[in-house]
Amino acid sequence: MTTFSTSQFKPGLKILIDGDPYTIVINDIVKPGKGQAFNRIKVRNLKNGRVIEKTLKSGETIGAADVMETELQYLYNDGSDWFFMDTTSFEQVSAPVASVGDTGKWLKGQEICIVTIWNDMPIAVVPPNFAVLEVTETDPGLRGDTASGGTKPALLETGASVKVPLFIEIGDLLKIDTRTGEYVSRAKET
Amino acid sequence: MSSIRQYFDFQKVLEVHTPVLNEYSTTEPSIENFVVKNAGKFRYLRTSPESSLKSLVALGVGDVFEVGPVFRREEESPIHLNEFTMLEWYRLGYDHKQLMTDVELLLRSCGAEFKFTHKSFLELFLDHVGLNPHLSSNLELSRAIVKFGLKVNDSEQKDRSYLLTCLFVVGVEPNLKSYGAIFLTEFPKELRAYARLSNDNYCSAERFELIINGVEVANGYHEVIDPEEQKRCFEVDNQTRVQRGLLPANLDENWISALESGVPPCSGVALGVERLQMVLDEENSLCMSNIQ
């Protein structure tokens, strides 16, 4: 197994801690007066996104996580697995529903996603920053009300629920920021 | 820099310049010199001007200060440079407490508006890891370290200065950012470095560190002036170096002969000038944002 010494630490490096893959967010060196050096790192768990802090003795080594981030196109899902394709090799990859998590509600097909692959298994899927989706359910629109600032819930074709302005109607195409889950604007086409 | 010189000029402390290239390397177990080879001899870039300044004090020049470059061979980071500017000064007849007041006055004259507090090693250990750093056994210290997710091997378990430092790093230091400017005092005797031991219950070391917003800015001692005691400190250092797989250093004969010729009771402190600048700038930018 490849290992990294603390002197090779830098943000973005993928390492294994307690059997889970992490990426280094911040690497600080701590050297109390006249004392030995330590590396204090903030790391993000690539499976669940949680950030933890960890201290290591400088000079210690830690296993590398065989993690790759690739751009894959989303094809379809069968309820338990989500299928993605490499658009150059046409190779298909299936991701268990757990690794897709909340991301699934922004995907309807053909989106290019960033898929994190660890030991040949997809562990995380990041959707494009913006999705254009059709409204399937919402209260009747208040035509012309573009100024009052009120919102109402709307259900989108993928099952996602977002807060939208009052003038939105069923069948409208909406541009959504997938990072915040917020409505951005109406869209003409996908 | 000019505020520093003004302060010492006003305080009648003499500015000196001592050699950067030295005959002896440091014995300190966690600091490594840059080594220069010339005409078959090794010379060392100083890691601090301590030895030279003590020789001057022994010669009877009185209070002295030097500000200049020092070099340390270690991994660089935002707060660790291989070359940095050190301000070091010695005050005759001062103990470490008077020297802390001196440090505070200097910083105020440089524009610092921190609230300075004093905390002993014992207080911080009890507050944050629930152990007495003077009395806890190595086993108790090791167990506490393991709780913070670090492993402790056999040789480390015998290295009490390592255990105390390690527990400080994982258990105490992360909490210090919220304390503002603190003088950390009453070090366990294993972390005495070259400070005198007091005659309190724990024989704690008369050493202090100034930590501002979590960053160590200065480190001072009520200095050891007995040559035999200083030799013992060097020997302990070398034992620790060997334990940690480093080469032992030659005893600094200049240092020892300075002490043998008679150094008056004094206290000395070294301060990282770039770090001071850094914390002062942070303070200023905070003030600015408060105004806005």
Short mmCIF file of N, CA and C in Angstrom, two decimals, chain A residues 21-168:
data_model
loop_
_atom_site.label_atom_id
_atom_site.label_comp_id
_atom_site.label_asym_id
_atom_site.label_seq_id
_atom_site.Cartn_x
_atom_site.Cartn_y
_atom_site.Cartn_z
N PRO A 21 -11.80 6.53 3.63
CA PRO A 21 -11.03 7.50 2.84
C PRO A 21 -11.37 8.94 3.26
N TYR A 22 -10.33 9.75 3.40
CA TYR A 22 -10.50 11.16 3.77
C TYR A 22 -9.68 12.02 2.82
N THR A 23 -10.09 13.28 2.69
CA THR A 23 -9.26 14.22 1.96
C THR A 23 -8.81 15.30 2.93
N ILE A 24 -7.55 15.72 2.82
CA ILE A 24 -7.02 16.74 3.73
C ILE A 24 -7.56 18.11 3.32
N VAL A 25 -8.12 18.83 4.28
CA VAL A 25 -8.64 20.16 4.02
C VAL A 25 -7.61 21.21 4.45
N ILE A 26 -7.10 21.05 5.67
CA ILE A 26 -6.10 21.98 6.19
C ILE A 26 -4.99 21.17 6.84
N ASN A 27 -3.74 21.56 6.60
CA ASN A 27 -2.60 20.90 7.23
C ASN A 27 -1.79 21.96 7.98
N ASP A 28 -1.77 21.88 9.31
CA ASP A 28 -1.01 22.84 10.12
C ASP A 28 0.11 22.12 10.85
N ILE A 29 1.23 22.80 11.01
CA ILE A 29 2.31 22.22 11.80
C ILE A 29 2.30 22.89 13.16
N VAL A 30 2.34 22.08 14.21
CA VAL A 30 2.34 22.60 15.57
C VAL A 30 3.65 22.18 16.20
N LYS A 31 4.35 23.14 16.76
CA LYS A 31 5.65 22.81 17.35
C LYS A 31 5.78 23.63 18.61
N PRO A 32 5.27 23.12 19.71
CA PRO A 32 5.31 23.94 20.93
C PRO A 32 6.75 24.19 21.31
N GLY A 33 7.00 25.31 21.96
CA GLY A 33 8.36 25.76 22.30
C GLY A 33 9.23 24.62 22.77
N LYS A 34 10.34 24.43 22.10
CA LYS A 34 11.34 23.44 22.48
C LYS A 34 10.81 22.01 22.37
N GLY A 35 9.64 21.84 21.80
CA GLY A 35 9.07 20.49 21.74
C GLY A 35 9.08 19.93 20.34
N GLN A 36 8.65 18.68 20.23
CA GLN A 36 8.61 18.01 18.94
C GLN A 36 7.53 18.63 18.06
N ALA A 37 7.62 18.29 16.78
CA ALA A 37 6.63 18.82 15.84
C ALA A 37 5.49 17.83 15.65
N PHE A 38 4.32 18.39 15.46
CA PHE A 38 3.13 17.60 15.16
C PHE A 38 2.44 18.22 13.95
N ASN A 39 1.70 17.40 13.22
CA ASN A 39 0.85 17.93 12.16
C ASN A 39 -0.59 17.84 12.65
N ARG A 40 -1.26 18.96 12.61
CA ARG A 40 -2.69 18.93 12.94
C ARG A 40 -3.45 19.12 11.64
N ILE A 41 -4.27 18.13 11.31
CA ILE A 41 -4.97 18.22 10.02
C ILE A 41 -6.48 18.22 10.23
N LYS A 42 -7.14 18.94 9.34
CA LYS A 42 -8.59 18.83 9.24
C LYS A 42 -8.85 17.98 8.01
N VAL A 43 -9.63 16.93 8.16
CA VAL A 43 -9.88 16.04 7.05
C VAL A 43 -11.38 15.84 6.84
N ARG A 44 -11.76 15.68 5.58
CA ARG A 44 -13.17 15.44 5.27
C ARG A 44 -13.34 13.98 4.87
N ASN A 45 -14.29 13.33 5.53
CA ASN A 45 -14.61 11.96 5.20
C ASN A 45 -15.30 11.96 3.83
N LEU A 46 -14.74 11.20 2.89
CA LEU A 46 -15.26 11.24 1.53
C LEU A 46 -16.58 10.49 1.40
N LYS A 47 -16.88 9.65 2.40
CA LYS A 47 -18.14 8.90 2.31
C LYS A 47 -19.31 9.70 2.84
N ASN A 48 -19.11 10.43 3.94
CA ASN A 48 -20.25 11.14 4.51
C ASN A 48 -20.06 12.65 4.60
N GLY A 49 -18.89 13.14 4.16
CA GLY A 49 -18.67 14.58 4.12
C GLY A 49 -18.32 15.22 5.45
N ARG A 50 -18.30 14.44 6.53
CA ARG A 50 -18.02 15.04 7.84
C ARG A 50 -16.56 15.44 7.94
N VAL A 51 -16.32 16.58 8.59
CA VAL A 51 -14.95 17.06 8.77
C VAL A 51 -14.52 16.80 10.21
N ILE A 52 -13.37 16.17 10.37
CA ILE A 52 -12.84 15.94 11.71
C ILE A 52 -11.41 16.48 11.79
N GLU A 53 -10.95 16.66 13.05
CA GLU A 53 -9.59 17.14 13.24
C GLU A 53 -8.76 15.98 13.78
N LYS A 54 -7.51 15.89 13.34
CA LYS A 54 -6.66 14.80 13.80
C LYS A 54 -5.23 15.31 13.95
N THR A 55 -4.55 14.82 14.99
CA THR A 55 -3.16 15.23 15.21
C THR A 55 -2.25 14.03 15.01
N LEU A 56 -1.15 14.23 14.28
CA LEU A 56 -0.17 13.16 14.07
C LEU A 56 1.20 13.66 14.44
N LYS A 57 2.06 12.73 14.86
CA LYS A 57 3.46 13.09 15.07
C LYS A 57 4.10 13.36 13.72
N SER A 58 4.88 14.42 13.61
CA SER A 58 5.55 14.68 12.34
C SER A 58 6.51 13.55 12.05
N GLY A 59 6.53 13.12 10.80
CA GLY A 59 7.38 12.00 10.43
C GLY A 59 6.61 10.70 10.36
N GLU A 60 5.43 10.65 10.98
CA GLU A 60 4.60 9.46 10.89
C GLU A 60 4.12 9.28 9.45
N THR A 61 3.80 8.05 9.10
CA THR A 61 3.23 7.84 7.77
C THR A 61 1.80 7.36 7.92
N ILE A 62 1.05 7.57 6.87
CA ILE A 62 -0.36 7.18 6.89
C ILE A 62 -0.70 6.65 5.50
N GLY A 63 -1.59 5.68 5.44
CA GLY A 63 -1.89 5.04 4.17
C GLY A 63 -2.59 5.98 3.20
N ALA A 64 -2.28 5.80 1.93
CA ALA A 64 -2.95 6.59 0.91
C ALA A 64 -4.28 5.94 0.59
N ALA A 65 -5.30 6.73 0.32
CA ALA A 65 -6.57 6.18 -0.12
C ALA A 65 -6.58 6.22 -1.64
N ASP A 66 -6.86 5.07 -2.23
CA ASP A 66 -6.85 4.96 -3.68
C ASP A 66 -8.16 5.56 -4.20
N VAL A 67 -8.18 6.89 -4.22
CA VAL A 67 -9.41 7.59 -4.54
C VAL A 67 -9.23 8.38 -5.83
N MET A 68 -10.27 8.32 -6.67
CA MET A 68 -10.20 9.01 -7.96
C MET A 68 -11.49 9.78 -8.13
N GLU A 69 -11.40 10.95 -8.70
CA GLU A 69 -12.64 11.67 -9.02
C GLU A 69 -12.76 11.72 -10.53
N THR A 70 -13.86 11.19 -11.05
CA THR A 70 -14.02 11.20 -12.51
C THR A 70 -15.36 11.80 -12.90
N GLU A 71 -15.40 12.32 -14.10
CA GLU A 71 -16.66 12.87 -14.60
C GLU A 71 -17.39 11.75 -15.34
N LEU A 72 -18.58 11.42 -14.85
CA LEU A 72 -19.36 10.36 -15.48
C LEU A 72 -20.76 10.88 -15.76
N GLN A 73 -21.37 10.29 -16.79
CA GLN A 73 -22.72 10.71 -17.14
C GLN A 73 -23.74 9.80 -16.47
N TYR A 74 -24.75 10.42 -15.85
CA TYR A 74 -25.79 9.62 -15.19
C TYR A 74 -26.74 9.05 -16.25
N LEU A 75 -27.03 7.75 -16.14
CA LEU A 75 -27.93 7.11 -17.12
C LEU A 75 -29.32 6.86 -16.55
N TYR A 76 -29.42 6.00 -15.55
CA TYR A 76 -30.72 5.64 -14.98
C TYR A 76 -30.49 4.95 -13.65
N ASN A 77 -31.58 4.69 -12.91
CA ASN A 77 -31.44 3.89 -11.70
C ASN A 77 -32.54 2.86 -11.65
N ASP A 78 -32.24 1.77 -10.91
CA ASP A 78 -33.25 0.72 -10.79
C ASP A 78 -33.78 0.64 -9.36
N GLY A 79 -33.64 1.74 -8.63
CA GLY A 79 -34.14 1.75 -7.25
C GLY A 79 -33.06 1.43 -6.24
N SER A 80 -32.20 0.48 -6.55
CA SER A 80 -31.14 0.16 -5.58
C SER A 80 -29.77 0.61 -6.10
N ASP A 81 -29.57 0.56 -7.40
CA ASP A 81 -28.30 1.00 -7.98
C ASP A 81 -28.52 2.12 -8.99
N TRP A 82 -27.54 3.02 -9.01
CA TRP A 82 -27.59 4.12 -9.98
C TRP A 82 -26.47 3.88 -10.98
N PHE A 83 -26.78 4.03 -12.26
CA PHE A 83 -25.81 3.69 -13.29
C PHE A 83 -25.24 4.94 -13.96
N PHE A 84 -23.91 4.94 -14.09
CA PHE A 84 -23.19 6.07 -14.70
C PHE A 84 -22.32 5.54 -15.83
N MET A 85 -21.97 6.41 -16.76
CA MET A 85 -21.16 5.97 -17.89
C MET A 85 -20.01 6.95 -18.14
N ASP A 86 -18.86 6.36 -18.44
CA ASP A 86 -17.71 7.14 -18.88
C ASP A 86 -17.94 7.49 -20.35
N THR A 87 -18.02 8.79 -20.67
CA THR A 87 -18.44 9.17 -22.02
C THR A 87 -17.35 8.96 -23.06
N THR A 88 -16.14 8.63 -22.66
CA THR A 88 -15.13 8.33 -23.68
C THR A 88 -14.97 6.82 -23.88
N SER A 89 -14.97 6.04 -22.78
CA SER A 89 -14.78 4.60 -22.94
C SER A 89 -16.11 3.85 -23.01
N PHE A 90 -17.19 4.55 -22.68
CA PHE A 90 -18.55 3.97 -22.62
C PHE A 90 -18.67 2.88 -21.56
N GLU A 91 -17.69 2.82 -20.68
CA GLU A 91 -17.74 1.85 -19.59
C GLU A 91 -18.81 2.30 -18.60
N GLN A 92 -19.54 1.33 -18.07
CA GLN A 92 -20.58 1.69 -17.11
C GLN A 92 -20.18 1.35 -15.68
N VAL A 93 -20.63 2.19 -14.78
CA VAL A 93 -20.33 2.00 -13.36
C VAL A 93 -21.63 2.06 -12.60
N SER A 94 -21.83 1.12 -11.65
CA SER A 94 -23.04 1.21 -10.85
C SER A 94 -22.70 1.67 -9.45
N ALA A 95 -23.51 2.60 -8.95
CA ALA A 95 -23.27 3.16 -7.62
C ALA A 95 -24.42 2.78 -6.72
N PRO A 96 -24.14 2.23 -5.53
CA PRO A 96 -25.23 1.91 -4.61
C PRO A 96 -25.94 3.18 -4.17
N VAL A 97 -27.21 3.04 -3.87
CA VAL A 97 -28.04 4.21 -3.56
C VAL A 97 -27.42 5.04 -2.42
N ALA A 98 -26.74 4.37 -1.47
CA ALA A 98 -26.18 5.08 -0.33
C ALA A 98 -25.12 6.09 -0.75
N SER A 99 -24.37 5.77 -1.81
CA SER A 99 -23.31 6.68 -2.22
C SER A 99 -23.87 7.87 -2.98
N VAL A 100 -25.07 7.70 -3.54
CA VAL A 100 -25.68 8.80 -4.29
C VAL A 100 -26.35 9.76 -3.32
N GLY A 101 -26.97 9.18 -2.29
CA GLY A 101 -27.59 9.98 -1.24
C GLY A 101 -28.56 11.01 -1.78
N ASP A 102 -28.49 12.20 -1.24
CA ASP A 102 -29.38 13.29 -1.60
C ASP A 102 -29.21 13.79 -3.02
N THR A 103 -28.04 13.50 -3.58
CA THR A 103 -27.74 13.98 -4.93
C THR A 103 -28.79 13.52 -5.93
N GLY A 104 -29.34 12.32 -5.67
CA GLY A 104 -30.28 11.71 -6.61
C GLY A 104 -31.44 12.61 -6.98
N LYS A 105 -31.85 13.48 -6.06
CA LYS A 105 -33.05 14.28 -6.34
C LYS A 105 -32.81 15.38 -7.36
N TRP A 106 -31.57 15.57 -7.78
CA TRP A 106 -31.29 16.57 -8.82
C TRP A 106 -31.01 15.92 -10.17
N LEU A 107 -31.06 14.59 -10.24
CA LEU A 107 -30.68 13.91 -11.47
C LEU A 107 -31.88 13.32 -12.18
N LYS A 108 -32.01 13.62 -13.49
CA LYS A 108 -33.08 12.96 -14.24
C LYS A 108 -32.53 12.16 -15.40
N GLY A 109 -31.24 12.29 -15.70
CA GLY A 109 -30.63 11.54 -16.78
C GLY A 109 -29.75 12.43 -17.63
N GLN A 110 -28.59 11.90 -18.02
CA GLN A 110 -27.65 12.57 -18.93
C GLN A 110 -26.76 13.63 -18.29
N GLU A 111 -26.99 13.95 -17.00
CA GLU A 111 -26.12 14.95 -16.37
C GLU A 111 -24.71 14.39 -16.21
N ILE A 112 -23.72 15.27 -16.37
CA ILE A 112 -22.33 14.89 -16.10
C ILE A 112 -22.05 15.18 -14.62
N CYS A 113 -21.78 14.13 -13.85
CA CYS A 113 -21.55 14.28 -12.42
C CYS A 113 -20.09 13.99 -12.10
N ILE A 114 -19.65 14.47 -10.93
CA ILE A 114 -18.32 14.10 -10.47
C ILE A 114 -18.49 12.94 -9.49
N VAL A 115 -17.96 11.78 -9.89
CA VAL A 115 -18.13 10.59 -9.07
C VAL A 115 -16.78 10.26 -8.41
N THR A 116 -16.81 10.12 -7.08
CA THR A 116 -15.61 9.75 -6.35
C THR A 116 -15.55 8.23 -6.25
N ILE A 117 -14.44 7.67 -6.74
CA ILE A 117 -14.33 6.22 -6.77
C ILE A 117 -13.20 5.78 -5.86
N TRP A 118 -13.50 4.89 -4.93
CA TRP A 118 -12.50 4.39 -3.98
C TRP A 118 -12.46 2.88 -4.10
N ASN A 119 -11.31 2.32 -4.33
CA ASN A 119 -11.17 0.88 -4.55
C ASN A 119 -12.20 0.36 -5.55
N ASP A 120 -12.33 1.06 -6.66
CA ASP A 120 -13.25 0.71 -7.76
C ASP A 120 -14.73 0.83 -7.39
N MET A 121 -15.04 1.38 -6.20
CA MET A 121 -16.45 1.54 -5.81
C MET A 121 -16.79 3.01 -5.74
N PRO A 122 -17.88 3.43 -6.40
CA PRO A 122 -18.29 4.84 -6.25
C PRO A 122 -18.72 5.08 -4.80
N ILE A 123 -18.21 6.13 -4.18
CA ILE A 123 -18.61 6.40 -2.80
C ILE A 123 -19.31 7.74 -2.66
N ALA A 124 -19.19 8.59 -3.66
CA ALA A 124 -19.89 9.88 -3.57
C ALA A 124 -20.15 10.42 -4.97
N VAL A 125 -21.29 11.11 -5.11
CA VAL A 125 -21.65 11.67 -6.40
C VAL A 125 -22.00 13.14 -6.20
N VAL A 126 -21.34 14.01 -6.96
CA VAL A 126 -21.65 15.43 -6.89
C VAL A 126 -22.32 15.84 -8.19
N PRO A 127 -23.53 16.40 -8.11
CA PRO A 127 -24.25 16.77 -9.34
C PRO A 127 -23.68 18.05 -9.92
N PRO A 128 -24.06 18.40 -11.17
CA PRO A 128 -23.68 19.71 -11.71
C PRO A 128 -24.23 20.80 -10.79
N ASN A 129 -23.61 21.96 -10.78
CA ASN A 129 -24.03 23.02 -9.85
C ASN A 129 -25.47 23.48 -10.07
N PHE A 130 -25.91 23.40 -11.35
CA PHE A 130 -27.28 23.82 -11.62
C PHE A 130 -28.05 22.71 -12.33
N ALA A 131 -29.31 22.57 -11.97
CA ALA A 131 -30.15 21.59 -12.66
C ALA A 131 -31.37 22.34 -13.19
N VAL A 132 -31.87 21.92 -14.36
CA VAL A 132 -33.11 22.50 -14.88
C VAL A 132 -34.17 21.41 -14.84
N LEU A 133 -35.22 21.64 -14.05
CA LEU A 133 -36.21 20.60 -13.82
C LEU A 133 -37.62 21.17 -13.95
N GLU A 134 -38.55 20.28 -14.30
CA GLU A 134 -39.93 20.70 -14.53
C GLU A 134 -40.75 20.59 -13.24
N VAL A 135 -41.67 21.55 -13.06
CA VAL A 135 -42.55 21.52 -11.88
C VAL A 135 -43.70 20.54 -12.16
N THR A 136 -43.91 19.58 -11.25
CA THR A 136 -45.01 18.63 -11.45
C THR A 136 -46.18 18.91 -10.55
N GLU A 137 -45.95 19.60 -9.47
CA GLU A 137 -47.02 19.88 -8.52
C GLU A 137 -46.75 21.18 -7.81
N THR A 138 -47.73 22.05 -7.76
CA THR A 138 -47.62 23.25 -6.91
C THR A 138 -48.99 23.90 -6.88
N ASP A 139 -49.21 24.81 -5.94
CA ASP A 139 -50.49 25.52 -5.88
C ASP A 139 -50.61 26.39 -7.12
N PRO A 140 -51.83 26.72 -7.51
CA PRO A 140 -52.02 27.53 -8.72
C PRO A 140 -51.21 28.82 -8.63
N GLY A 141 -50.69 29.25 -9.77
CA GLY A 141 -49.84 30.43 -9.79
C GLY A 141 -50.63 31.71 -9.65
N LEU A 142 -50.00 32.72 -9.08
CA LEU A 142 -50.58 34.05 -9.05
C LEU A 142 -49.90 34.83 -10.17
N ARG A 143 -50.56 34.84 -11.33
CA ARG A 143 -49.92 35.43 -12.50
C ARG A 143 -49.56 36.89 -12.23
N GLY A 144 -48.39 37.24 -12.62
CA GLY A 144 -48.00 38.65 -12.50
C GLY A 144 -47.40 39.00 -11.15
N ASP A 145 -47.56 38.13 -10.17
CA ASP A 145 -47.02 38.48 -8.86
C ASP A 145 -45.52 38.18 -8.84
N THR A 146 -44.72 39.10 -9.35
CA THR A 146 -43.28 38.88 -9.39
C THR A 146 -42.58 39.73 -8.34
N ALA A 147 -43.37 40.46 -7.56
CA ALA A 147 -42.72 41.42 -6.67
C ALA A 147 -42.95 41.16 -5.19
N SER A 148 -43.99 40.37 -4.86
CA SER A 148 -44.34 40.30 -3.44
C SER A 148 -43.32 39.55 -2.59
N GLY A 149 -42.52 38.69 -3.21
CA GLY A 149 -41.46 38.02 -2.45
C GLY A 149 -41.93 36.81 -1.68
N GLY A 150 -43.22 36.46 -1.79
CA GLY A 150 -43.71 35.28 -1.09
C GLY A 150 -43.25 34.01 -1.78
N THR A 151 -43.24 32.89 -1.03
CA THR A 151 -42.87 31.63 -1.67
C THR A 151 -43.90 30.56 -1.34
N LYS A 152 -43.84 29.48 -2.12
CA LYS A 152 -44.69 28.31 -1.89
C LYS A 152 -43.88 27.08 -2.26
N PRO A 153 -44.24 25.91 -1.75
CA PRO A 153 -43.49 24.71 -2.12
C PRO A 153 -43.88 24.22 -3.51
N ALA A 154 -42.94 23.61 -4.21
CA ALA A 154 -43.22 23.01 -5.50
C ALA A 154 -42.49 21.68 -5.58
N LEU A 155 -43.16 20.70 -6.19
CA LEU A 155 -42.53 19.39 -6.38
C LEU A 155 -42.01 19.33 -7.81
N LEU A 156 -40.78 18.84 -7.96
CA LEU A 156 -40.18 18.77 -9.30
C LEU A 156 -40.25 17.35 -9.85
N GLU A 157 -39.96 17.22 -11.12
CA GLU A 157 -40.11 15.91 -11.79
C GLU A 157 -39.25 14.81 -11.17
N THR A 158 -38.17 15.18 -10.50
CA THR A 158 -37.31 14.16 -9.90
C THR A 158 -37.72 13.82 -8.48
N GLY A 159 -38.74 14.52 -7.96
CA GLY A 159 -39.17 14.25 -6.60
C GLY A 159 -38.64 15.25 -5.60
N ALA A 160 -37.78 16.15 -6.05
CA ALA A 160 -37.24 17.16 -5.14
C ALA A 160 -38.29 18.21 -4.84
N SER A 161 -38.26 18.72 -3.63
CA SER A 161 -39.19 19.78 -3.28
C SER A 161 -38.40 21.06 -3.02
N VAL A 162 -38.81 22.16 -3.65
CA VAL A 162 -38.11 23.43 -3.47
C VAL A 162 -39.11 24.54 -3.21
N LYS A 163 -38.61 25.61 -2.59
CA LYS A 163 -39.46 26.79 -2.39
C LYS A 163 -39.34 27.66 -3.64
N VAL A 164 -40.50 28.09 -4.17
CA VAL A 164 -40.48 28.87 -5.40
C VAL A 164 -41.35 30.11 -5.23
N PRO A 165 -41.15 31.12 -6.07
CA PRO A 165 -42.00 32.32 -6.02
C PRO A 165 -43.45 31.97 -6.39
N LEU A 166 -44.39 32.82 -6.01
CA LEU A 166 -45.82 32.52 -6.15
C LEU A 166 -46.28 32.40 -7.59
N PHE A 167 -45.54 33.03 -8.55
CA PHE A 167 -46.04 33.03 -9.94
C PHE A 167 -45.72 31.74 -10.69
N ILE A 168 -44.99 30.82 -10.10
CA ILE A 168 -44.60 29.58 -10.77
C ILE A 168 -45.81 28.66 -10.95
#
